[in-house]
Coordinates of C-alpha atoms in Angstrom, one line a residue:
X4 CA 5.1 -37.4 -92.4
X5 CA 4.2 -33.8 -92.0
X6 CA 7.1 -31.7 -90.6
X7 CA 5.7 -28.0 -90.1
X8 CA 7.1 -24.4 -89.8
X9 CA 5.1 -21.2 -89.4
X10 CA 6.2 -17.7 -89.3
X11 CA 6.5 -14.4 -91.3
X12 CA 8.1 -14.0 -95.1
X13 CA 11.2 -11.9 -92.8
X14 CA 12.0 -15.5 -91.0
X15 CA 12.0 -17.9 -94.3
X16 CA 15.3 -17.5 -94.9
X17 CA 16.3 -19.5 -91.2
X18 CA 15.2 -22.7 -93.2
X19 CA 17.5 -22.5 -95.4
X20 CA 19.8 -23.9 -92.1
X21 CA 17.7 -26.9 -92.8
X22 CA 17.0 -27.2 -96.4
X23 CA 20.1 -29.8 -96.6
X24 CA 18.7 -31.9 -94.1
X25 CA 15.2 -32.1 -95.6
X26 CA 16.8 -32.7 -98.9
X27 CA 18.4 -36.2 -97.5
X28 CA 15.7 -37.3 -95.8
X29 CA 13.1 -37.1 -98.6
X30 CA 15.2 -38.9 -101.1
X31 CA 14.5 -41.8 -98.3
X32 CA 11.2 -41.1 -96.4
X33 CA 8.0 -39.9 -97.5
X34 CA 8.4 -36.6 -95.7
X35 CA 6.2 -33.3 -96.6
X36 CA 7.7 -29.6 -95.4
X37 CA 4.3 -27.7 -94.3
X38 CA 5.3 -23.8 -94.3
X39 CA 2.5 -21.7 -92.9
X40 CA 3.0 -18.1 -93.6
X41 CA 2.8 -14.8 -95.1
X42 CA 5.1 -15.7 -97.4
X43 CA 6.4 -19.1 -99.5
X44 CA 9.4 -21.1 -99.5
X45 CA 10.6 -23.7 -102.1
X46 CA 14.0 -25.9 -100.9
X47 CA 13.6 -27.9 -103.8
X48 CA 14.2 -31.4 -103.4
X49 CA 11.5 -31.6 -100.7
X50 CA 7.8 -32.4 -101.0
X51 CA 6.6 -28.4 -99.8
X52 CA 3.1 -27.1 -99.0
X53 CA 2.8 -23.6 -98.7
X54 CA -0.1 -22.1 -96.4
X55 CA -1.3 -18.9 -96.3
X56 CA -1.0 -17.8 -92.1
X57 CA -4.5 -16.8 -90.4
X58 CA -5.9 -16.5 -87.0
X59 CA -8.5 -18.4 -88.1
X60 CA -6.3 -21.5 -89.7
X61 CA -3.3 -21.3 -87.3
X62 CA -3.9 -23.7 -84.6
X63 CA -5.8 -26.0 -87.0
X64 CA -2.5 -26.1 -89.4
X65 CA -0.5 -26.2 -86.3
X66 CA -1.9 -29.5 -85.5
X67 CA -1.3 -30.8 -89.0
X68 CA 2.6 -30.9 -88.1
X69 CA 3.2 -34.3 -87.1
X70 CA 7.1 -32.4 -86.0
X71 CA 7.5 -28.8 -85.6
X72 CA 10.8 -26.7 -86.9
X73 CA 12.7 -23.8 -85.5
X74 CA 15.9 -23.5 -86.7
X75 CA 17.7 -20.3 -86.4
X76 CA 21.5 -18.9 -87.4
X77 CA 23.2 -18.0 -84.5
X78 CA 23.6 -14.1 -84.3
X79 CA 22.8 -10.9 -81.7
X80 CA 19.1 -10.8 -83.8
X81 CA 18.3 -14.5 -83.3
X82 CA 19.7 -15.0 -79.6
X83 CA 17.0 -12.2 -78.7
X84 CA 14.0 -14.1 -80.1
X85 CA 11.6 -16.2 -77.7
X86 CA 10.9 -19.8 -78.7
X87 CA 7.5 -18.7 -79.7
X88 CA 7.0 -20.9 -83.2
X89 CA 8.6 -24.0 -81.3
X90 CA 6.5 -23.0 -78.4
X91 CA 2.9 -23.2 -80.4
X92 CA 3.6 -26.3 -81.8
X93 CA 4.3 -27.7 -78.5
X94 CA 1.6 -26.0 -77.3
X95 CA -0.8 -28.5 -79.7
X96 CA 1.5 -31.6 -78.2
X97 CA 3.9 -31.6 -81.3
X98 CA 7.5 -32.8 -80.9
X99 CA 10.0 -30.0 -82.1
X100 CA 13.6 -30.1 -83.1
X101 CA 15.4 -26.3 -82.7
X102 CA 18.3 -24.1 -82.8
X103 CA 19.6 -24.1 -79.5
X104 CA 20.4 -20.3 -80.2
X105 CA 18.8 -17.8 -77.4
X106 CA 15.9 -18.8 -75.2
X107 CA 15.4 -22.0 -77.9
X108 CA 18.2 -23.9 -75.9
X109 CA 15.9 -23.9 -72.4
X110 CA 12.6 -24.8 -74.1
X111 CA 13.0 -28.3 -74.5
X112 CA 14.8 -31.1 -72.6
X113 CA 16.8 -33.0 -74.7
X114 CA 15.5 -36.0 -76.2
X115 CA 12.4 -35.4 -74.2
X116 CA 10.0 -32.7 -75.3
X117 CA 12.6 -32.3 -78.0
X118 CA 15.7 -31.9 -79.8
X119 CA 18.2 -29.2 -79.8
X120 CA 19.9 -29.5 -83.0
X121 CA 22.9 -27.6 -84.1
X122 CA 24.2 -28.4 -87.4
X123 CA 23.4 -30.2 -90.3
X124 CA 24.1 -34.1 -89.0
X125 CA 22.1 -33.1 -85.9
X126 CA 19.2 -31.7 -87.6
X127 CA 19.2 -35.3 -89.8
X128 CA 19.6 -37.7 -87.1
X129 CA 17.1 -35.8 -84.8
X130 CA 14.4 -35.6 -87.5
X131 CA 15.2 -39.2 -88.5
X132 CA 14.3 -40.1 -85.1
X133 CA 11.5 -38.7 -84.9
X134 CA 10.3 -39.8 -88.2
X135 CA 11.0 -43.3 -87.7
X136 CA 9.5 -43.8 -84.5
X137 CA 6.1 -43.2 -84.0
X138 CA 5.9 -43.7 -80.3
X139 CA 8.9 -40.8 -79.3
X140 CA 6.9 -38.6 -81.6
X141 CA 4.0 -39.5 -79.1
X142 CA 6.0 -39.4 -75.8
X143 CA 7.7 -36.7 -77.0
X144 CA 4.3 -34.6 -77.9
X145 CA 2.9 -35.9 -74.5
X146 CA 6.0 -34.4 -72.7
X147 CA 6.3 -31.0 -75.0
X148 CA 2.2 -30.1 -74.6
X149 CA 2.8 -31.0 -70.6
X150 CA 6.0 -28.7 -70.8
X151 CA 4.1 -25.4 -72.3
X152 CA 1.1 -26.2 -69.8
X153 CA 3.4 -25.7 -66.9
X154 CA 6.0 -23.2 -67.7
X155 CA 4.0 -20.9 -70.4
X156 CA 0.4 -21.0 -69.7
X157 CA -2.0 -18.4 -68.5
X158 CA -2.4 -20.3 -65.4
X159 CA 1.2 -21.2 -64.5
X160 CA 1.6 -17.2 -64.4
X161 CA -1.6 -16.4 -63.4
X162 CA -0.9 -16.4 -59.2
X163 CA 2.1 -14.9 -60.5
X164 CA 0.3 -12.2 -62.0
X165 CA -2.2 -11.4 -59.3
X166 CA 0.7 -11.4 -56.7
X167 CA 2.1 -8.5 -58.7
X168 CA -1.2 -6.8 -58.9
X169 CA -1.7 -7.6 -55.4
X170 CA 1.0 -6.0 -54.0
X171 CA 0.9 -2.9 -56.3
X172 CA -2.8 -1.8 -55.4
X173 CA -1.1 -1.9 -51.3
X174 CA 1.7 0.0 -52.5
X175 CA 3.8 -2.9 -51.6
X176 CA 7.0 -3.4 -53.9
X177 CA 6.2 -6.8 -55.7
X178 CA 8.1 -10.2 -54.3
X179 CA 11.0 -10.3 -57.2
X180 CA 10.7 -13.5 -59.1
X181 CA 11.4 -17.2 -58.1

């Protein structure tokens, strides 16, 4: 059981909020923490795979996640971050469990394309879940790659877009946003 996070050396330290977690579960599942970065990390206690971040790896290692990770510590710096790392791993129909900390707590519906997880016992019971059943980890990437399709894609913004666009080459004020 792959469970994957990707992001930069500055952002290594937010697993940290996990490590605990990751430590109980491996002393009773055959789990394997797959960090894709510029940096490495090693919880100890956990079966870790560092990866060295490229364009040209990224979605292929993204996909080798069977659960993605985004934890985060609650403060001003992490409320202002998007969901981007939970976001690509939904984006390849990954199930994610996150910090509900900033714009993480509306990316997922609970116990659908997701968990939200805020402490310790919640990060081990949500991952537990996952790990131990096969067919949530399925619905759940079903419902998280459906999720990014029609909230974060190109072409759910796209008429969006061209309205804007639109309405700026008339020298109309643009419709505010729905």
């Amino acid at each position: 059981m792959v469970i994957g996070w990707t992001g930069i050396r500055d952002n290594l330290g937010y697993l940290d909020g996990v490590r605990d977690a990751l430590r109980d579960l491996a002393s009773t599942r055959n789990i394997e923490l797959l960090v894709v970065s510029d940096g490495e990390y090693h919880p100890g206690g956990v079966p870790t795979r560092n990866v060295r971040w490229s364009m040209e790896n990224e979605i292929a290692v993204l996909q080798e996640a069977d659960i993605g990770l985004m934890p985060l510590i609650d403060t001003p710096r992490a409320r202002g971050k998007c969901a981007f790392k939970a976001l690509q791993f939904m984006g390849v129909g990954t199930p994610v469990v996150l910090s509900p900390v900033g714009m993480n707590a509306g990316v997922v519906e609970q116990g659908v394309s997701g968990f939200c997880a805020a402490n310790t016992q919640e990060w081990h019971d949500s991952l537990e879940q996952l790990i131990d059943d096969p067919a949530l980890r399925e619905r759940m990437g079903r419902a998280a790659r459906e999720c990014v399709a029609h909230r974060y894609s190109f072409d759910a913004h796209l008429p969006r877009f061209r309205a804007v666009m639109d309405a700026v080459a008339k020298g109309r004020e643009p419709a505010p946003c729905a």
